[in-house]
mmCIF file of C-alpha atoms and ligand atoms in Angstrom:
data_model
loop_
_atom_site.group_PDB
_atom_site.id
_atom_site.type_symbol
_atom_site.label_atom_id
_atom_site.label_comp_id
_atom_site.label_asym_id
_atom_site.label_seq_id
_atom_site.Cartn_x
_atom_site.Cartn_y
_atom_site.Cartn_z
ATOM 1 C CA UNK A 1 7.419 16.919 -21.605
ATOM 2 C CA UNK A 2 10.730 18.018 -19.979
ATOM 3 C CA UNK A 3 10.480 17.814 -16.484
ATOM 4 C CA UNK A 4 11.294 20.826 -13.877
ATOM 5 C CA UNK A 5 14.136 20.127 -11.763
ATOM 6 C CA UNK A 6 13.325 20.174 -7.978
ATOM 7 C CA UNK A 7 16.157 21.732 -6.528
ATOM 8 C CA UNK A 8 16.504 20.123 -3.069
ATOM 9 C CA UNK A 9 19.623 22.199 -2.249
ATOM 10 C CA UNK A 10 17.769 25.508 -2.842
ATOM 11 C CA UNK A 11 14.855 24.563 -0.590
ATOM 12 C CA UNK A 12 17.056 22.993 1.967
ATOM 13 C CA UNK A 13 18.979 26.548 2.143
ATOM 14 C CA UNK A 14 15.656 28.347 2.347
ATOM 15 C CA UNK A 15 14.435 26.040 5.152
ATOM 16 C CA UNK A 16 17.759 26.168 6.995
ATOM 17 C CA UNK A 17 17.742 29.992 7.117
ATOM 18 C CA UNK A 18 14.290 29.535 8.906
ATOM 19 C CA UNK A 19 15.652 27.171 11.276
ATOM 20 C CA UNK A 20 18.504 29.235 12.147
ATOM 21 C CA UNK A 21 16.272 32.116 12.986
ATOM 22 C CA UNK A 22 14.388 29.676 15.290
ATOM 23 C CA UNK A 23 17.648 28.505 16.760
ATOM 24 C CA UNK A 24 18.391 31.934 17.705
ATOM 25 C CA UNK A 25 15.031 32.639 19.384
ATOM 26 C CA UNK A 26 15.573 29.301 21.450
ATOM 27 C CA UNK A 27 19.062 30.539 22.332
ATOM 28 C CA UNK A 28 17.511 33.850 23.535
ATOM 29 C CA UNK A 29 15.415 31.621 26.110
ATOM 30 C CA UNK A 30 18.529 30.053 27.218
ATOM 31 C CA UNK A 31 17.978 26.649 25.141
ATOM 32 C CA UNK A 32 20.873 25.608 22.556
ATOM 33 C CA UNK A 33 19.243 22.848 20.466
ATOM 34 C CA UNK A 34 21.898 19.896 20.685
ATOM 35 C CA UNK A 35 22.120 16.693 18.751
ATOM 36 C CA UNK A 36 24.486 13.740 19.784
ATOM 37 C CA UNK A 37 25.337 11.580 16.674
ATOM 38 C CA UNK A 38 26.844 8.113 17.625
ATOM 39 C CA UNK A 39 28.989 6.469 14.912
ATOM 40 C CA UNK A 40 30.067 2.926 15.543
ATOM 41 C CA UNK A 41 32.844 1.555 13.285
ATOM 42 C CA UNK A 42 34.623 3.343 10.258
ATOM 43 C CA UNK A 43 32.474 2.703 7.243
ATOM 44 C CA UNK A 44 33.595 5.468 5.102
ATOM 45 C CA UNK A 45 29.876 6.327 3.670
ATOM 46 C CA UNK A 46 28.656 6.634 7.394
ATOM 47 C CA UNK A 47 31.505 8.946 8.182
ATOM 48 C CA UNK A 48 30.820 11.062 5.390
ATOM 49 C CA UNK A 49 26.899 11.275 6.121
ATOM 50 C CA UNK A 50 27.817 11.860 9.750
ATOM 51 C CA UNK A 51 30.209 14.844 9.039
ATOM 52 C CA UNK A 52 27.691 16.436 6.848
ATOM 53 C CA UNK A 53 25.038 16.006 9.454
ATOM 54 C CA UNK A 54 27.669 17.749 12.117
ATOM 55 C CA UNK A 55 28.440 20.583 9.680
ATOM 56 C CA UNK A 56 24.623 21.653 8.988
ATOM 57 C CA UNK A 57 24.225 21.920 12.973
ATOM 58 C CA UNK A 58 27.145 23.962 13.278
ATOM 59 C CA UNK A 59 25.903 26.113 10.165
ATOM 60 C CA UNK A 60 22.513 27.082 11.900
ATOM 61 C CA UNK A 61 24.168 27.391 15.370
ATOM 62 C CA UNK A 62 23.084 24.320 17.069
ATOM 63 C CA UNK A 63 25.336 22.247 19.377
ATOM 64 C CA UNK A 64 26.185 19.036 18.121
ATOM 65 C CA UNK A 65 28.336 16.241 19.646
ATOM 66 C CA UNK A 66 30.101 13.240 17.869
ATOM 67 C CA UNK A 67 30.563 9.964 19.839
ATOM 68 C CA UNK A 68 32.886 7.950 17.634
ATOM 69 C CA UNK A 69 33.268 4.195 18.741
ATOM 70 C CA UNK A 70 35.364 1.359 17.492
ATOM 71 C CA UNK A 71 33.536 -1.532 15.899
ATOM 72 C CA UNK A 72 34.322 -3.736 18.590
ATOM 73 C CA UNK A 73 32.495 -2.111 21.478
ATOM 74 C CA UNK A 74 29.813 -4.309 23.238
ATOM 75 C CA UNK A 75 25.992 -3.815 22.651
ATOM 76 C CA UNK A 76 25.736 -3.056 26.495
ATOM 77 C CA UNK A 77 28.553 -0.435 26.226
ATOM 78 C CA UNK A 78 26.463 1.473 23.527
ATOM 79 C CA UNK A 79 23.257 1.185 25.630
ATOM 80 C CA UNK A 80 25.001 2.856 28.490
ATOM 81 C CA UNK A 81 25.905 5.563 26.358
ATOM 82 C CA UNK A 82 22.486 6.187 25.248
ATOM 83 C CA UNK A 83 21.126 5.918 28.622
ATOM 84 C CA UNK A 84 23.480 8.815 29.663
ATOM 85 C CA UNK A 85 22.381 10.871 26.560
ATOM 86 C CA UNK A 86 18.784 10.182 27.621
ATOM 87 C CA UNK A 87 19.540 12.080 30.737
ATOM 88 C CA UNK A 88 21.604 14.737 29.382
ATOM 89 C CA UNK A 89 19.856 18.179 29.752
ATOM 90 C CA UNK A 90 21.973 19.542 26.771
ATOM 91 C CA UNK A 91 21.183 16.907 24.174
ATOM 92 C CA UNK A 92 17.570 16.944 22.531
ATOM 93 C CA UNK A 93 18.315 14.668 19.954
ATOM 94 C CA UNK A 94 20.274 11.150 19.623
ATOM 95 C CA UNK A 95 21.165 9.700 16.323
ATOM 96 C CA UNK A 96 22.647 6.398 16.228
ATOM 97 C CA UNK A 97 24.073 6.120 12.492
ATOM 98 C CA UNK A 98 23.091 2.803 10.854
ATOM 99 C CA UNK A 99 24.289 0.284 9.692
ATOM 100 C CA UNK A 100 25.678 -1.151 13.170
ATOM 101 C CA UNK A 101 28.008 -3.806 13.339
ATOM 102 C CA UNK A 102 26.600 -7.210 13.185
ATOM 103 C CA UNK A 103 27.106 -8.024 16.903
ATOM 104 C CA UNK A 104 24.861 -5.119 17.920
ATOM 105 C CA UNK A 105 21.054 -5.642 17.522
ATOM 106 C CA UNK A 106 19.856 -2.113 15.934
ATOM 107 C CA UNK A 107 16.291 -2.503 17.252
ATOM 108 C CA UNK A 108 17.459 -2.891 20.776
ATOM 109 C CA UNK A 109 19.585 0.135 20.482
ATOM 110 C CA UNK A 110 16.959 2.285 18.786
ATOM 111 C CA UNK A 111 14.465 1.196 21.461
ATOM 112 C CA UNK A 112 16.471 2.268 24.303
ATOM 113 C CA UNK A 113 16.578 6.003 22.954
ATOM 114 C CA UNK A 114 14.085 8.381 24.632
ATOM 115 C CA UNK A 115 11.043 8.569 22.351
ATOM 116 C CA UNK A 116 11.125 12.339 22.928
ATOM 117 C CA UNK A 117 14.807 12.618 21.698
ATOM 118 C CA UNK A 118 14.170 9.974 18.627
ATOM 119 C CA UNK A 119 15.081 12.734 16.043
ATOM 120 C CA UNK A 120 15.409 9.824 13.322
ATOM 121 C CA UNK A 121 11.724 8.795 14.281
ATOM 122 C CA UNK A 122 12.928 4.935 14.080
ATOM 123 C CA UNK A 123 11.698 4.348 17.805
ATOM 124 C CA UNK A 124 8.355 1.908 17.514
ATOM 125 C CA UNK A 125 6.504 4.494 19.733
ATOM 126 C CA UNK A 126 7.056 7.309 16.996
ATOM 127 C CA UNK A 127 6.295 4.737 14.154
ATOM 128 C CA UNK A 128 3.036 3.623 15.853
ATOM 129 C CA UNK A 129 2.121 7.501 16.191
ATOM 130 C CA UNK A 130 3.126 7.833 12.456
ATOM 131 C CA UNK A 131 0.632 4.975 11.712
ATOM 132 C CA UNK A 132 -2.327 6.442 13.777
ATOM 133 C CA UNK A 133 -1.763 9.729 12.277
ATOM 134 C CA UNK A 134 -0.636 11.449 15.493
ATOM 135 C CA UNK A 135 2.230 14.061 15.505
ATOM 136 C CA UNK A 136 5.466 12.500 16.227
ATOM 137 C CA UNK A 137 9.259 12.420 14.837
ATOM 138 C CA UNK A 138 8.882 11.143 11.351
ATOM 139 C CA UNK A 139 12.144 9.862 9.595
ATOM 140 C CA UNK A 140 13.998 12.476 7.815
ATOM 141 C CA UNK A 141 14.370 11.442 4.356
ATOM 142 C CA UNK A 142 10.485 10.768 4.035
ATOM 143 C CA UNK A 143 9.778 13.946 5.699
ATOM 144 C CA UNK A 144 12.075 15.711 3.127
ATOM 145 C CA UNK A 145 10.474 14.445 0.244
ATOM 146 C CA UNK A 146 7.105 15.591 1.553
ATOM 147 C CA UNK A 147 8.370 19.055 2.014
ATOM 148 C CA UNK A 148 9.801 19.012 -1.502
ATOM 149 C CA UNK A 149 6.344 17.903 -2.742
ATOM 150 C CA UNK A 150 4.757 20.911 -0.779
ATOM 151 C CA UNK A 151 7.092 23.358 -2.389
ATOM 152 C CA UNK A 152 5.852 22.200 -5.952
ATOM 153 C CA UNK A 153 2.343 22.323 -4.745
ATOM 154 C CA UNK A 154 1.692 18.726 -5.528
ATOM 155 C CA UNK A 155 -1.629 17.687 -4.333
ATOM 156 C CA UNK A 156 -1.458 14.039 -3.217
ATOM 157 C CA UNK A 157 -5.235 13.657 -2.766
ATOM 158 C CA UNK A 158 -6.141 10.599 -4.892
ATOM 159 C CA UNK A 159 -3.134 10.458 -6.769
ATOM 160 C CA UNK A 160 -1.171 6.831 -7.359
ATOM 161 C CA UNK A 161 2.270 6.862 -5.400
ATOM 162 C CA UNK A 162 4.508 3.937 -5.987
ATOM 163 C CA UNK A 163 7.437 3.677 -3.498
ATOM 164 C CA UNK A 164 10.127 1.200 -4.808
ATOM 165 C CA UNK A 165 11.779 -0.075 -1.400
ATOM 166 C CA UNK A 166 10.686 -1.280 2.054
ATOM 167 C CA UNK A 167 12.960 0.132 4.603
ATOM 168 C CA UNK A 168 12.224 1.395 7.961
ATOM 169 C CA UNK A 169 14.495 4.381 7.032
ATOM 170 C CA UNK A 170 12.729 5.392 3.876
ATOM 171 C CA UNK A 171 10.016 3.034 2.142
ATOM 172 C CA UNK A 172 7.800 2.291 4.810
ATOM 173 C CA UNK A 173 7.561 5.530 6.553
ATOM 174 C CA UNK A 174 7.401 7.315 2.986
ATOM 175 C CA UNK A 175 4.311 5.102 2.126
ATOM 176 C CA UNK A 176 2.571 5.869 5.582
ATOM 177 C CA UNK A 177 3.240 9.748 4.864
ATOM 178 C CA UNK A 178 1.720 9.542 1.443
ATOM 179 C CA UNK A 179 -1.156 7.658 2.771
ATOM 180 C CA UNK A 180 -2.066 10.051 5.477
ATOM 181 C CA UNK A 181 -2.173 12.528 2.957
ATOM 182 C CA UNK A 182 -4.819 10.685 0.752
ATOM 183 C CA UNK A 183 -2.607 9.095 -1.908
ATOM 184 C CA UNK A 184 -3.178 5.633 -3.240
ATOM 185 C CA UNK A 185 0.105 3.763 -2.089
ATOM 186 C CA UNK A 186 1.829 0.996 -3.895
ATOM 187 C CA UNK A 187 4.719 -0.667 -2.285
ATOM 188 C CA UNK A 188 7.418 -2.479 -4.653
ATOM 189 C CA UNK A 189 10.739 -4.196 -3.484
ATOM 190 C CA UNK A 190 13.007 -6.658 -4.731
ATOM 191 C CA UNK A 191 10.623 -9.514 -4.967
ATOM 192 C CA UNK A 192 7.872 -7.616 -7.033
ATOM 193 C CA UNK A 193 6.891 -9.064 -10.174
ATOM 194 C CA UNK A 194 7.133 -6.981 -13.825
ATOM 195 C CA UNK A 195 8.364 -3.868 -11.692
ATOM 196 C CA UNK A 196 7.948 -1.241 -14.899
ATOM 197 C CA UNK A 197 4.161 -2.315 -15.335
ATOM 198 C CA UNK A 198 3.462 -0.941 -11.585
ATOM 199 C CA UNK A 199 5.829 1.802 -11.925
ATOM 200 C CA UNK A 200 4.283 3.077 -15.159
ATOM 201 C CA UNK A 201 0.810 3.779 -13.284
ATOM 202 C CA UNK A 202 2.566 6.045 -10.724
ATOM 203 C CA UNK A 203 1.683 9.668 -10.786
ATOM 204 C CA UNK A 204 4.334 10.052 -8.330
ATOM 205 C CA UNK A 205 7.297 7.406 -8.138
ATOM 206 C CA UNK A 206 9.692 7.409 -5.413
ATOM 207 C CA UNK A 207 12.859 5.205 -5.912
ATOM 208 C CA UNK A 208 14.806 3.962 -3.049
ATOM 209 C CA UNK A 209 16.440 0.889 -4.518
ATOM 210 C CA UNK A 210 20.021 1.644 -4.355
ATOM 211 C CA UNK A 211 20.950 0.498 -7.770
ATOM 212 C CA UNK A 212 22.508 3.119 -10.270
ATOM 213 C CA UNK A 213 20.322 4.171 -13.122
ATOM 214 C CA UNK A 214 17.849 1.067 -12.722
ATOM 215 C CA UNK A 215 15.097 3.348 -13.530
ATOM 216 C CA UNK A 216 14.958 4.334 -17.309
ATOM 217 C CA UNK A 217 12.201 6.150 -19.094
ATOM 218 C CA UNK A 218 10.416 2.846 -19.814
ATOM 219 C CA UNK A 219 9.476 2.749 -15.955
ATOM 220 C CA UNK A 220 7.976 6.180 -15.924
ATOM 221 C CA UNK A 221 4.426 7.595 -16.934
ATOM 222 C CA UNK A 222 4.346 10.764 -19.048
ATOM 223 C CA UNK A 223 4.024 13.669 -16.611
ATOM 224 C CA UNK A 224 4.784 11.834 -13.476
ATOM 225 C CA UNK A 225 6.630 13.378 -10.671
ATOM 226 C CA UNK A 226 9.881 11.308 -10.101
ATOM 227 C CA UNK A 227 11.914 11.355 -6.857
ATOM 228 C CA UNK A 228 15.303 9.569 -6.647
ATOM 229 C CA UNK A 229 16.514 8.499 -3.059
ATOM 230 C CA UNK A 230 19.327 6.634 -4.610
ATOM 231 C CA UNK A 231 22.955 7.395 -3.116
ATOM 232 C CA UNK A 232 24.928 4.962 -5.428
ATOM 233 C CA UNK A 233 28.215 4.964 -6.976
ATOM 234 C CA UNK A 234 28.499 4.255 -10.674
ATOM 235 C CA UNK A 235 31.545 2.376 -12.450
ATOM 236 C CA UNK A 236 33.549 5.633 -12.502
ATOM 237 C CA UNK A 237 32.974 6.191 -8.766
ATOM 238 C CA UNK A 238 30.752 9.207 -9.140
ATOM 239 C CA UNK A 239 27.745 9.620 -6.949
ATOM 240 C CA UNK A 240 24.443 8.940 -8.798
ATOM 241 C CA UNK A 241 21.054 8.184 -8.294
ATOM 242 C CA UNK A 242 18.627 4.907 -9.050
ATOM 243 C CA UNK A 243 17.135 7.112 -12.066
ATOM 244 C CA UNK A 244 18.611 7.591 -15.467
ATOM 245 C CA UNK A 245 18.041 11.314 -14.882
ATOM 246 C CA UNK A 246 18.605 12.494 -18.610
ATOM 247 C CA UNK A 247 16.248 10.042 -20.194
ATOM 248 C CA UNK A 248 13.535 10.149 -17.522
ATOM 249 C CA UNK A 249 13.657 14.057 -17.344
ATOM 250 C CA UNK A 250 12.072 13.824 -20.877
ATOM 251 C CA UNK A 251 9.121 12.288 -19.685
ATOM 252 C CA UNK A 252 8.483 13.459 -16.156
ATOM 253 C CA UNK A 253 6.753 16.685 -14.956
ATOM 254 C CA UNK A 254 9.238 17.179 -11.926
ATOM 255 C CA UNK A 255 12.296 15.216 -11.031
ATOM 256 C CA UNK A 256 14.928 15.528 -8.164
ATOM 257 C CA UNK A 257 18.743 15.274 -9.293
ATOM 258 C CA UNK A 258 21.623 13.553 -7.446
ATOM 259 C CA UNK A 259 23.492 14.852 -5.727
ATOM 260 C CA UNK A 260 21.424 18.185 -4.939
ATOM 261 C CA UNK A 261 18.018 16.482 -4.777
ATOM 262 C CA UNK A 262 16.783 14.400 -1.646
ATOM 263 C CA UNK A 263 20.179 14.198 -0.023
ATOM 264 C CA UNK A 264 20.254 18.155 1.418
ATOM 265 C CA UNK A 265 16.789 17.977 2.577
ATOM 266 C CA UNK A 266 17.359 14.714 4.348
ATOM 267 C CA UNK A 267 19.857 16.620 6.941
ATOM 268 C CA UNK A 268 17.685 19.692 6.922
ATOM 269 C CA UNK A 269 15.098 17.764 8.365
ATOM 270 C CA UNK A 270 17.177 16.086 10.934
ATOM 271 C CA UNK A 271 17.988 19.709 12.182
ATOM 272 C CA UNK A 272 14.174 20.638 11.974
ATOM 273 C CA UNK A 273 13.531 17.314 14.300
ATOM 274 C CA UNK A 274 16.168 18.398 16.477
ATOM 275 C CA UNK A 275 14.954 21.845 16.867
ATOM 276 C CA UNK A 276 11.439 20.754 17.400
ATOM 277 C CA UNK A 277 12.686 18.214 20.396
ATOM 278 C CA UNK A 278 14.185 21.392 21.882
ATOM 279 C CA UNK A 279 11.131 22.978 21.670
ATOM 280 C CA UNK A 280 9.266 20.082 23.385
HETATM 281 N N1 LIG B 1 21.843 5.551 7.780
HETATM 282 C C1 LIG B 1 21.343 5.911 6.634
HETATM 283 N N2 LIG B 1 20.394 6.947 6.589
HETATM 284 C C2 LIG B 1 20.431 6.907 7.943
HETATM 285 C C3 LIG B 1 19.451 7.872 8.658
HETATM 286 O O1 LIG B 1 18.588 8.536 8.081
HETATM 287 N N3 LIG B 1 19.687 7.523 9.949
HETATM 288 C C4 LIG B 1 20.661 6.986 10.605
HETATM 289 N N4 LIG B 1 20.564 6.917 12.015
HETATM 290 N N5 LIG B 1 21.405 6.101 9.836
HETATM 291 C C5 LIG B 1 21.172 6.155 8.659
#
């Protein structure tokens, strides 16, 4: 079997067009959805992510503010900024780009964001709502992956989904969303023994390992849907995923590329969450 490519960029473009119309409608009612992005320090990858997020906001007519701080700022200073943004009527979504410098506790920072403005879906209030199956803000990468699966008409009921990675940003919420949609979910991580023997059972394999080309055809069942969350650099400095694309494509029914797969969907879901916050 040769897998079909899930074109994240095209799905994202379609979704952004819809969002742009919603933004126009909100503007007519006097509300311009606004996102504040806080970046602490000068990590090059974070700078790129933040730039792309801002560009996407402008593209669909949203208001976006970038707040950039030196890595030496105190935790208290950052908490004060967030307290001000929580009260700011022009800001509907607040995103603190992670990772933060070591002297700042990310959980404390996330907990200080008003859950109604938590467009990353990282606040314990929203995490809890996801677990009990209530409407909430859901982290953007897993939400984007669900949208892609819906786009290809993949019914999750009874399917075995294997998620590699257990981060708060991707792995854990991903598994929870899949479980809420009636999949049987297995989480794998760096301590998992004999990973390929588990991943070969997957109808849906989602990899968020962060290792270039780790997932070879040997890890994949014939006909599986393979979603690559990896954003790695290979030995030539080129952006690549966790999956050895050309090889795995020969076995999968559907597969996402890197770049042009999960990445564009993540940004689009951030826009969707901010529009949702503005509507609330
Ligand atoms: N760092 C890497 N991915 C993310 C994300 O989705 N949100 C935030 N806030 N930081 C990140």
